[in-house]
mmCIF file of the C-alpha atoms, coordinates in Angstrom:
data_MODEL
# 
_entry.id   MODEL 
# 
loop_
_atom_site.group_PDB 
_atom_site.id 
_atom_site.type_symbol 
_atom_site.label_atom_id 
_atom_site.label_alt_id 
_atom_site.label_comp_id 
_atom_site.label_asym_id 
_atom_site.label_entity_id 
_atom_site.label_seq_id 
_atom_site.pdbx_PDB_ins_code 
_atom_site.Cartn_x 
_atom_site.Cartn_y 
_atom_site.Cartn_z 
_atom_site.occupancy 
_atom_site.B_iso_or_equiv 
_atom_site.pdbx_formal_charge 
_atom_site.auth_seq_id 
_atom_site.auth_comp_id 
_atom_site.auth_asym_id 
_atom_site.auth_atom_id 
_atom_site.pdbx_PDB_model_num 
ATOM 1   C CA . MET A 1 1   ? 14.524  109.045 21.494 1.00 0.00 ? 1   MET A CA 1 
ATOM 2   C CA . SER A 1 2   ? 15.620  109.445 25.078 1.00 0.00 ? 2   SER A CA 1 
ATOM 3   C CA . GLN A 1 3   ? 18.325  112.055 25.592 1.00 0.00 ? 3   GLN A CA 1 
ATOM 4   C CA . LEU A 1 4   ? 19.748  109.909 28.489 1.00 0.00 ? 4   LEU A CA 1 
ATOM 5   C CA . TYR A 1 5   ? 19.397  106.590 26.709 1.00 0.00 ? 5   TYR A CA 1 
ATOM 6   C CA . PRO A 1 6   ? 20.038  107.514 23.076 1.00 0.00 ? 6   PRO A CA 1 
ATOM 7   C CA . SER A 1 7   ? 20.206  103.846 21.944 1.00 0.00 ? 7   SER A CA 1 
ATOM 8   C CA . TYR A 1 8   ? 16.533  103.297 22.921 1.00 0.00 ? 8   TYR A CA 1 
ATOM 9   C CA . THR A 1 9   ? 13.483  104.909 21.580 1.00 0.00 ? 9   THR A CA 1 
ATOM 10  C CA . VAL A 1 10  ? 10.126  105.820 23.204 1.00 0.00 ? 10  VAL A CA 1 
ATOM 11  C CA . VAL A 1 11  ? 8.624   102.826 21.345 1.00 0.00 ? 11  VAL A CA 1 
ATOM 12  C CA . ASN A 1 12  ? 10.536  100.330 23.510 1.00 0.00 ? 12  ASN A CA 1 
ATOM 13  C CA . ALA A 1 13  ? 10.476  102.375 26.737 1.00 0.00 ? 13  ALA A CA 1 
ATOM 14  C CA . SER A 1 14  ? 8.208   99.801  28.407 1.00 0.00 ? 14  SER A CA 1 
ATOM 15  C CA . ASP A 1 15  ? 10.332  96.882  27.322 1.00 0.00 ? 15  ASP A CA 1 
ATOM 16  C CA . LEU A 1 16  ? 13.574  98.638  28.664 1.00 0.00 ? 16  LEU A CA 1 
ATOM 17  C CA . THR A 1 17  ? 11.991  99.346  31.922 1.00 0.00 ? 17  THR A CA 1 
ATOM 18  C CA . LYS A 1 18  ? 10.815  95.753  32.331 1.00 0.00 ? 18  LYS A CA 1 
ATOM 19  C CA . LEU A 1 19  ? 14.481  94.642  31.584 1.00 0.00 ? 19  LEU A CA 1 
ATOM 20  C CA . TRP A 1 20  ? 15.655  97.122  34.331 1.00 0.00 ? 20  TRP A CA 1 
ATOM 21  C CA . VAL A 1 21  ? 13.202  95.697  36.822 1.00 0.00 ? 21  VAL A CA 1 
ATOM 22  C CA . ASP A 1 22  ? 14.365  92.149  35.956 1.00 0.00 ? 22  ASP A CA 1 
ATOM 23  C CA . ALA A 1 23  ? 18.032  92.967  35.955 1.00 0.00 ? 23  ALA A CA 1 
ATOM 24  C CA . MET A 1 24  ? 18.403  95.420  38.797 1.00 0.00 ? 24  MET A CA 1 
ATOM 25  C CA . VAL A 1 25  ? 15.209  95.595  41.029 1.00 0.00 ? 25  VAL A CA 1 
ATOM 26  C CA . ILE A 1 26  ? 14.763  91.851  41.004 1.00 0.00 ? 26  ILE A CA 1 
ATOM 27  C CA . GLY A 1 27  ? 18.121  90.596  39.743 1.00 0.00 ? 27  GLY A CA 1 
ATOM 28  C CA . GLN A 1 28  ? 20.054  92.502  42.408 1.00 0.00 ? 28  GLN A CA 1 
ATOM 29  C CA . ASN A 1 29  ? 17.241  92.137  44.964 1.00 0.00 ? 29  ASN A CA 1 
ATOM 30  C CA . LEU A 1 30  ? 16.810  95.948  45.447 1.00 0.00 ? 30  LEU A CA 1 
ATOM 31  C CA . CYS A 1 31  ? 13.272  95.248  46.247 1.00 0.00 ? 31  CYS A CA 1 
ATOM 32  C CA . PRO A 1 32  ? 12.722  91.857  47.944 1.00 0.00 ? 32  PRO A CA 1 
ATOM 33  C CA . PHE A 1 33  ? 8.999   91.811  47.138 1.00 0.00 ? 33  PHE A CA 1 
ATOM 34  C CA . ALA A 1 34  ? 9.061   92.512  43.436 1.00 0.00 ? 34  ALA A CA 1 
ATOM 35  C CA . ALA A 1 35  ? 9.872   88.993  42.176 1.00 0.00 ? 35  ALA A CA 1 
ATOM 36  C CA . SER A 1 36  ? 6.688   87.586  43.517 1.00 0.00 ? 36  SER A CA 1 
ATOM 37  C CA . GLU A 1 37  ? 4.621   90.325  41.841 1.00 0.00 ? 37  GLU A CA 1 
ATOM 38  C CA . ARG A 1 38  ? 6.440   89.976  38.524 1.00 0.00 ? 38  ARG A CA 1 
ATOM 39  C CA . ASN A 1 39  ? 5.849   86.235  38.653 1.00 0.00 ? 39  ASN A CA 1 
ATOM 40  C CA . ARG A 1 40  ? 2.169   86.738  39.294 1.00 0.00 ? 40  ARG A CA 1 
ATOM 41  C CA . GLY A 1 41  ? 1.954   89.171  36.394 1.00 0.00 ? 41  GLY A CA 1 
ATOM 42  C CA . SER A 1 42  ? 0.566   91.895  38.564 1.00 0.00 ? 42  SER A CA 1 
ATOM 43  C CA . ILE A 1 43  ? 3.062   94.701  37.774 1.00 0.00 ? 43  ILE A CA 1 
ATOM 44  C CA . ARG A 1 44  ? 1.720   97.183  35.335 1.00 0.00 ? 44  ARG A CA 1 
ATOM 45  C CA . TYR A 1 45  ? 4.062   99.198  32.996 1.00 0.00 ? 45  TYR A CA 1 
ATOM 46  C CA . VAL A 1 46  ? 2.182   102.270 31.681 1.00 0.00 ? 46  VAL A CA 1 
ATOM 47  C CA . ILE A 1 47  ? 3.607   104.730 29.156 1.00 0.00 ? 47  ILE A CA 1 
ATOM 48  C CA . VAL A 1 48  ? 2.441   108.333 29.441 1.00 0.00 ? 48  VAL A CA 1 
ATOM 49  C CA . ASP A 1 49  ? 3.289   110.128 26.257 1.00 0.00 ? 49  ASP A CA 1 
ATOM 50  C CA . ALA A 1 50  ? 3.204   113.744 27.579 1.00 0.00 ? 50  ALA A CA 1 
ATOM 51  C CA . GLN A 1 51  ? 5.857   116.363 27.839 1.00 0.00 ? 51  GLN A CA 1 
ATOM 52  C CA . GLU A 1 52  ? 4.085   118.950 30.051 1.00 0.00 ? 52  GLU A CA 1 
ATOM 53  C CA . VAL A 1 53  ? 3.173   118.471 33.736 1.00 0.00 ? 53  VAL A CA 1 
ATOM 54  C CA . SER A 1 54  ? -0.565  119.173 33.246 1.00 0.00 ? 54  SER A CA 1 
ATOM 55  C CA . THR A 1 55  ? -0.921  116.484 30.497 1.00 0.00 ? 55  THR A CA 1 
ATOM 56  C CA . ALA A 1 56  ? 1.427   114.061 32.158 1.00 0.00 ? 56  ALA A CA 1 
ATOM 57  C CA . MET A 1 57  ? -0.867  114.238 35.216 1.00 0.00 ? 57  MET A CA 1 
ATOM 58  C CA . GLY A 1 58  ? -3.800  113.149 33.140 1.00 0.00 ? 58  GLY A CA 1 
ATOM 59  C CA . GLY A 1 59  ? -2.101  109.873 32.459 1.00 0.00 ? 59  GLY A CA 1 
ATOM 60  C CA . PHE A 1 60  ? -0.989  109.469 35.969 1.00 0.00 ? 60  PHE A CA 1 
ATOM 61  C CA . LEU A 1 61  ? -4.487  110.013 37.302 1.00 0.00 ? 61  LEU A CA 1 
ATOM 62  C CA . ASN A 1 62  ? -6.032  107.596 34.793 1.00 0.00 ? 62  ASN A CA 1 
ATOM 63  C CA . GLU A 1 63  ? -3.665  104.896 36.050 1.00 0.00 ? 63  GLU A CA 1 
ATOM 64  C CA . LEU A 1 64  ? -4.413  105.761 39.685 1.00 0.00 ? 64  LEU A CA 1 
ATOM 65  C CA . LEU A 1 65  ? -8.131  105.318 38.928 1.00 0.00 ? 65  LEU A CA 1 
ATOM 66  C CA . PHE A 1 66  ? -7.411  102.001 37.237 1.00 0.00 ? 66  PHE A CA 1 
ATOM 67  C CA . LEU A 1 67  ? -5.737  100.777 40.286 1.00 0.00 ? 67  LEU A CA 1 
ATOM 68  C CA . GLN A 1 68  ? -8.533  101.934 42.594 1.00 0.00 ? 68  GLN A CA 1 
ATOM 69  C CA . GLN A 1 69  ? -10.941 99.987  40.401 1.00 0.00 ? 69  GLN A CA 1 
ATOM 70  C CA . SER A 1 70  ? -8.839  96.787  40.337 1.00 0.00 ? 70  SER A CA 1 
ATOM 71  C CA . SER A 1 71  ? -8.069  94.147  42.714 1.00 0.00 ? 71  SER A CA 1 
ATOM 72  C CA . GLU A 1 72  ? -4.494  93.539  44.046 1.00 0.00 ? 72  GLU A CA 1 
ATOM 73  C CA . ASP A 1 73  ? -4.548  90.174  42.094 1.00 0.00 ? 73  ASP A CA 1 
ATOM 74  C CA . GLU A 1 74  ? -5.238  92.013  38.861 1.00 0.00 ? 74  GLU A CA 1 
ATOM 75  C CA . ALA A 1 75  ? -2.829  94.895  39.399 1.00 0.00 ? 75  ALA A CA 1 
ATOM 76  C CA . SER A 1 76  ? -0.735  95.071  42.483 1.00 0.00 ? 76  SER A CA 1 
ATOM 77  C CA . THR A 1 77  ? 1.357   98.028  41.428 1.00 0.00 ? 77  THR A CA 1 
ATOM 78  C CA . SER A 1 78  ? 2.077   100.375 38.505 1.00 0.00 ? 78  SER A CA 1 
ATOM 79  C CA . LEU A 1 79  ? 5.127   101.824 37.005 1.00 0.00 ? 79  LEU A CA 1 
ATOM 80  C CA . VAL A 1 80  ? 4.059   105.010 35.181 1.00 0.00 ? 80  VAL A CA 1 
ATOM 81  C CA . ILE A 1 81  ? 6.905   105.748 32.695 1.00 0.00 ? 81  ILE A CA 1 
ATOM 82  C CA . PHE A 1 82  ? 7.542   109.177 31.092 1.00 0.00 ? 82  PHE A CA 1 
ATOM 83  C CA . PRO A 1 83  ? 9.847   108.604 28.195 1.00 0.00 ? 83  PRO A CA 1 
ATOM 84  C CA . GLU A 1 84  ? 10.059  112.221 27.082 1.00 0.00 ? 84  GLU A CA 1 
ATOM 85  C CA . GLY A 1 85  ? 9.759   115.650 28.616 1.00 0.00 ? 85  GLY A CA 1 
ATOM 86  C CA . PHE A 1 86  ? 11.126  114.920 32.157 1.00 0.00 ? 86  PHE A CA 1 
ATOM 87  C CA . GLU A 1 87  ? 14.707  114.119 31.457 1.00 0.00 ? 87  GLU A CA 1 
ATOM 88  C CA . ASP A 1 88  ? 15.697  117.053 33.653 1.00 0.00 ? 88  ASP A CA 1 
ATOM 89  C CA . PHE A 1 89  ? 15.558  115.913 37.165 1.00 0.00 ? 89  PHE A CA 1 
ATOM 90  C CA . GLU A 1 90  ? 14.303  119.088 38.622 1.00 0.00 ? 90  GLU A CA 1 
ATOM 91  C CA . ILE A 1 91  ? 11.335  119.178 36.171 1.00 0.00 ? 91  ILE A CA 1 
ATOM 92  C CA . PHE A 1 92  ? 10.658  115.561 37.198 1.00 0.00 ? 92  PHE A CA 1 
ATOM 93  C CA . LEU A 1 93  ? 10.692  116.524 40.904 1.00 0.00 ? 93  LEU A CA 1 
ATOM 94  C CA . ASN A 1 94  ? 8.028   119.109 40.152 1.00 0.00 ? 94  ASN A CA 1 
ATOM 95  C CA . LEU A 1 95  ? 5.916   116.359 38.489 1.00 0.00 ? 95  LEU A CA 1 
ATOM 96  C CA . LEU A 1 96  ? 6.462   114.222 41.590 1.00 0.00 ? 96  LEU A CA 1 
ATOM 97  C CA . ASP A 1 97  ? 5.226   117.059 43.858 1.00 0.00 ? 97  ASP A CA 1 
ATOM 98  C CA . VAL A 1 98  ? 2.199   117.562 41.794 1.00 0.00 ? 98  VAL A CA 1 
ATOM 99  C CA . ALA A 1 99  ? 1.385   113.801 41.749 1.00 0.00 ? 99  ALA A CA 1 
ATOM 100 C CA . GLU A 1 100 ? 1.737   113.623 45.562 1.00 0.00 ? 100 GLU A CA 1 
ATOM 101 C CA . ASP A 1 101 ? -0.631  116.567 45.858 1.00 0.00 ? 101 ASP A CA 1 
ATOM 102 C CA . ALA A 1 102 ? -3.090  114.727 43.556 1.00 0.00 ? 102 ALA A CA 1 
ATOM 103 C CA . LEU A 1 103 ? -3.068  111.766 45.888 1.00 0.00 ? 103 LEU A CA 1 
ATOM 104 C CA . ILE A 1 104 ? -4.186  113.981 48.740 1.00 0.00 ? 104 ILE A CA 1 
ATOM 105 C CA . GLN A 1 105 ? -6.753  115.841 46.619 1.00 0.00 ? 105 GLN A CA 1 
ATOM 106 C CA . SER A 1 106 ? -8.173  112.520 45.323 1.00 0.00 ? 106 SER A CA 1 
ATOM 107 C CA . GLY A 1 107 ? -8.626  111.293 48.934 1.00 0.00 ? 107 GLY A CA 1 
ATOM 108 C CA . VAL A 1 108 ? -6.431  108.194 48.409 1.00 0.00 ? 108 VAL A CA 1 
ATOM 109 C CA . GLU A 1 109 ? -3.473  109.182 50.538 1.00 0.00 ? 109 GLU A CA 1 
ATOM 110 C CA . GLY A 1 110 ? -3.087  106.281 52.930 1.00 0.00 ? 110 GLY A CA 1 
ATOM 111 C CA . LEU A 1 111 ? -4.300  103.905 50.265 1.00 0.00 ? 111 LEU A CA 1 
ATOM 112 C CA . PHE A 1 112 ? -1.582  104.563 47.752 1.00 0.00 ? 112 PHE A CA 1 
ATOM 113 C CA . GLN A 1 113 ? 1.946   106.040 48.031 1.00 0.00 ? 113 GLN A CA 1 
ATOM 114 C CA . LEU A 1 114 ? 4.624   106.955 45.472 1.00 0.00 ? 114 LEU A CA 1 
ATOM 115 C CA . ALA A 1 115 ? 8.144   105.938 44.798 1.00 0.00 ? 115 ALA A CA 1 
ATOM 116 C CA . SER A 1 116 ? 10.219  107.767 42.195 1.00 0.00 ? 116 SER A CA 1 
ATOM 117 C CA . PHE A 1 117 ? 13.014  106.749 39.776 1.00 0.00 ? 117 PHE A CA 1 
ATOM 118 C CA . HIS A 1 118 ? 14.961  108.719 37.234 1.00 0.00 ? 118 HIS A CA 1 
ATOM 119 C CA . PRO A 1 119 ? 18.064  108.325 35.028 1.00 0.00 ? 119 PRO A CA 1 
ATOM 120 C CA . ASP A 1 120 ? 19.616  111.271 36.822 1.00 0.00 ? 120 ASP A CA 1 
ATOM 121 C CA . TYR A 1 121 ? 18.275  110.579 40.304 1.00 0.00 ? 121 TYR A CA 1 
ATOM 122 C CA . GLN A 1 122 ? 20.058  112.489 42.970 1.00 0.00 ? 122 GLN A CA 1 
ATOM 123 C CA . PHE A 1 123 ? 19.345  112.368 46.728 1.00 0.00 ? 123 PHE A CA 1 
ATOM 124 C CA . THR A 1 124 ? 19.276  115.603 48.642 1.00 0.00 ? 124 THR A CA 1 
ATOM 125 C CA . GLY A 1 125 ? 22.703  116.350 50.086 1.00 0.00 ? 125 GLY A CA 1 
ATOM 126 C CA . LEU A 1 126 ? 24.635  113.993 47.729 1.00 0.00 ? 126 LEU A CA 1 
ATOM 127 C CA . SER A 1 127 ? 26.766  114.870 44.771 1.00 0.00 ? 127 SER A CA 1 
ATOM 128 C CA . ARG A 1 128 ? 25.511  113.763 41.332 1.00 0.00 ? 128 ARG A CA 1 
ATOM 129 C CA . ASP A 1 129 ? 28.181  111.175 41.041 1.00 0.00 ? 129 ASP A CA 1 
ATOM 130 C CA . ASP A 1 130 ? 27.582  109.533 44.433 1.00 0.00 ? 130 ASP A CA 1 
ATOM 131 C CA . ILE A 1 131 ? 27.028  105.768 43.990 1.00 0.00 ? 131 ILE A CA 1 
ATOM 132 C CA . THR A 1 132 ? 24.096  105.839 46.396 1.00 0.00 ? 132 THR A CA 1 
ATOM 133 C CA . ASN A 1 133 ? 22.018  107.693 43.841 1.00 0.00 ? 133 ASN A CA 1 
ATOM 134 C CA . TRP A 1 134 ? 21.969  104.447 41.622 1.00 0.00 ? 134 TRP A CA 1 
ATOM 135 C CA . THR A 1 135 ? 19.507  102.749 43.982 1.00 0.00 ? 135 THR A CA 1 
ATOM 136 C CA . ASN A 1 136 ? 16.961  104.938 42.247 1.00 0.00 ? 136 ASN A CA 1 
ATOM 137 C CA . ARG A 1 137 ? 18.232  105.387 38.824 1.00 0.00 ? 137 ARG A CA 1 
ATOM 138 C CA . SER A 1 138 ? 16.112  103.923 36.035 1.00 0.00 ? 138 SER A CA 1 
ATOM 139 C CA . PRO A 1 139 ? 16.165  103.990 32.215 1.00 0.00 ? 139 PRO A CA 1 
ATOM 140 C CA . PHE A 1 140 ? 13.352  106.524 32.128 1.00 0.00 ? 140 PHE A CA 1 
ATOM 141 C CA . PRO A 1 141 ? 11.582  108.789 34.600 1.00 0.00 ? 141 PRO A CA 1 
ATOM 142 C CA . VAL A 1 142 ? 9.136   106.652 36.589 1.00 0.00 ? 142 VAL A CA 1 
ATOM 143 C CA . LEU A 1 143 ? 6.428   107.265 39.186 1.00 0.00 ? 143 LEU A CA 1 
ATOM 144 C CA . HIS A 1 144 ? 5.774   104.014 40.958 1.00 0.00 ? 144 HIS A CA 1 
ATOM 145 C CA . ILE A 1 145 ? 2.257   103.684 42.486 1.00 0.00 ? 145 ILE A CA 1 
ATOM 146 C CA . ILE A 1 146 ? 2.299   101.453 45.448 1.00 0.00 ? 146 ILE A CA 1 
ATOM 147 C CA . ARG A 1 147 ? -0.690  99.994  47.359 1.00 0.00 ? 147 ARG A CA 1 
ATOM 148 C CA . GLU A 1 148 ? 0.049   101.110 50.965 1.00 0.00 ? 148 GLU A CA 1 
ATOM 149 C CA . GLY A 1 149 ? -1.882  98.340  52.662 1.00 0.00 ? 149 GLY A CA 1 
ATOM 150 C CA . GLN A 1 150 ? -0.290  95.574  50.548 1.00 0.00 ? 150 GLN A CA 1 
ATOM 151 C CA . MET A 1 151 ? 3.210   97.015  51.198 1.00 0.00 ? 151 MET A CA 1 
ATOM 152 C CA . GLY A 1 152 ? 2.421   97.149  54.877 1.00 0.00 ? 152 GLY A CA 1 
ATOM 153 C CA . ARG A 1 153 ? 1.463   93.467  54.998 1.00 0.00 ? 153 ARG A CA 1 
ATOM 154 C CA . VAL A 1 154 ? 4.571   92.449  53.082 1.00 0.00 ? 154 VAL A CA 1 
ATOM 155 C CA . LEU A 1 155 ? 6.828   94.413  55.357 1.00 0.00 ? 155 LEU A CA 1 
ATOM 156 C CA . ASP A 1 156 ? 5.216   93.029  58.446 1.00 0.00 ? 156 ASP A CA 1 
ATOM 157 C CA . SER A 1 157 ? 6.156   89.551  57.130 1.00 0.00 ? 157 SER A CA 1 
ATOM 158 C CA . TYR A 1 158 ? 9.737   90.532  56.167 1.00 0.00 ? 158 TYR A CA 1 
ATOM 159 C CA . LYS A 1 159 ? 12.553  90.147  58.630 1.00 0.00 ? 159 LYS A CA 1 
ATOM 160 C CA . SER A 1 160 ? 14.385  93.595  59.229 1.00 0.00 ? 160 SER A CA 1 
ATOM 161 C CA . PRO A 1 161 ? 12.673  95.688  56.504 1.00 0.00 ? 161 PRO A CA 1 
ATOM 162 C CA . ASP A 1 162 ? 14.526  98.708  57.874 1.00 0.00 ? 162 ASP A CA 1 
ATOM 163 C CA . GLU A 1 163 ? 17.790  97.234  56.723 1.00 0.00 ? 163 GLU A CA 1 
ATOM 164 C CA . ILE A 1 164 ? 16.829  97.150  53.083 1.00 0.00 ? 164 ILE A CA 1 
ATOM 165 C CA . PRO A 1 165 ? 17.999  100.731 52.118 1.00 0.00 ? 165 PRO A CA 1 
ATOM 166 C CA . GLU A 1 166 ? 21.283  100.280 53.910 1.00 0.00 ? 166 GLU A CA 1 
ATOM 167 C CA . ARG A 1 167 ? 21.837  96.981  52.240 1.00 0.00 ? 167 ARG A CA 1 
ATOM 168 C CA . ASN A 1 168 ? 21.091  98.489  48.811 1.00 0.00 ? 168 ASN A CA 1 
ATOM 169 C CA . ILE A 1 169 ? 23.515  101.264 49.359 1.00 0.00 ? 169 ILE A CA 1 
ATOM 170 C CA . ASP A 1 170 ? 26.238  98.695  50.377 1.00 0.00 ? 170 ASP A CA 1 
ATOM 171 C CA . LEU A 1 171 ? 25.446  96.809  47.167 1.00 0.00 ? 171 LEU A CA 1 
ATOM 172 C CA . MET A 1 172 ? 25.908  99.985  45.003 1.00 0.00 ? 172 MET A CA 1 
ATOM 173 C CA . LYS A 1 173 ? 29.312  100.551 46.597 1.00 0.00 ? 173 LYS A CA 1 
ATOM 174 C CA . LYS A 1 174 ? 30.328  97.012  46.142 1.00 0.00 ? 174 LYS A CA 1 
ATOM 175 C CA . LEU A 1 175 ? 29.239  96.923  42.387 1.00 0.00 ? 175 LEU A CA 1 
ATOM 176 C CA . GLY A 1 176 ? 30.537  100.358 41.430 1.00 0.00 ? 176 GLY A CA 1 
ATOM 177 C CA . VAL A 1 177 ? 29.638  101.866 38.169 1.00 0.00 ? 177 VAL A CA 1 
ATOM 178 C CA . LYS A 1 178 ? 31.428  99.260  36.180 1.00 0.00 ? 178 LYS A CA 1 
ATOM 179 C CA . GLY A 1 179 ? 29.465  96.437  37.996 1.00 0.00 ? 179 GLY A CA 1 
ATOM 180 C CA . LEU A 1 180 ? 26.158  98.289  37.448 1.00 0.00 ? 180 LEU A CA 1 
ATOM 181 C CA . VAL A 1 181 ? 26.838  98.389  33.676 1.00 0.00 ? 181 VAL A CA 1 
ATOM 182 C CA . GLN A 1 182 ? 27.665  94.706  33.728 1.00 0.00 ? 182 GLN A CA 1 
ATOM 183 C CA . CYS A 1 183 ? 24.329  94.007  35.409 1.00 0.00 ? 183 CYS A CA 1 
ATOM 184 C CA . PHE A 1 184 ? 22.340  96.305  33.148 1.00 0.00 ? 184 PHE A CA 1 
ATOM 185 C CA . PRO A 1 185 ? 24.269  97.362  30.008 1.00 0.00 ? 185 PRO A CA 1 
ATOM 186 C CA . PRO A 1 186 ? 21.953  100.213 28.896 1.00 0.00 ? 186 PRO A CA 1 
ATOM 187 C CA . PHE A 1 187 ? 23.310  102.202 31.937 1.00 0.00 ? 187 PHE A CA 1 
ATOM 188 C CA . GLN A 1 188 ? 26.374  102.670 29.703 1.00 0.00 ? 188 GLN A CA 1 
ATOM 189 C CA . ASP A 1 189 ? 24.416  105.050 27.521 1.00 0.00 ? 189 ASP A CA 1 
ATOM 190 C CA . TYR A 1 190 ? 23.508  107.127 30.585 1.00 0.00 ? 190 TYR A CA 1 
ATOM 191 C CA . ILE A 1 191 ? 27.100  107.291 31.750 1.00 0.00 ? 191 ILE A CA 1 
ATOM 192 C CA . LYS A 1 192 ? 28.262  108.483 28.313 1.00 0.00 ? 192 LYS A CA 1 
ATOM 193 C CA . SER A 1 193 ? 25.522  111.149 28.197 1.00 0.00 ? 193 SER A CA 1 
ATOM 194 C CA . ALA A 1 194 ? 26.192  112.388 31.713 1.00 0.00 ? 194 ALA A CA 1 
ATOM 195 C CA . SER A 1 195 ? 29.837  112.762 30.949 1.00 0.00 ? 195 SER A CA 1 
ATOM 196 C CA . LYS A 1 196 ? 28.958  115.283 28.217 1.00 0.00 ? 196 LYS A CA 1 
ATOM 197 C CA . ASP A 1 197 ? 27.145  117.714 30.602 1.00 0.00 ? 197 ASP A CA 1 
# 
């Protein structure tokens, strides 16, 4: 069971993450490119059942290899989900650092890049309760493997891509925590858990 989402078990971590993508990433248009990939069925949701960085990296590298061996039509992007073991944001950041180093060591830097999401995501320099953090808060810790070339082509065809982050921040401020919970009710579990810290 997730400590941050006690109502949801590891068994349905993939389903809950898909719901989050539908409700928040696509539903609130946080990523304008996600809907087309969801509709094509090319987003992969991969559960890595590991609680230590070394074993978690095995699952991450397996998925990275899968993407290397697959076409964009088969698998455009992967959300690698870690339901247990990385609830602590600092431990998750260590995993992210190791994963980014692995991209370099594997010789695929420039082909793939990572984005990260976490239930307790906190941008450097912001307080934990700053609403801006919610642009990157997800039900479970996630490493998002992105095909850099594909993303570059999409951004080239999108008007004012540099405005996307600022627009998302404005949306978070407009929604507020109450509005976020209305969009994605499982966030309520996170808020209750965080208030106990």
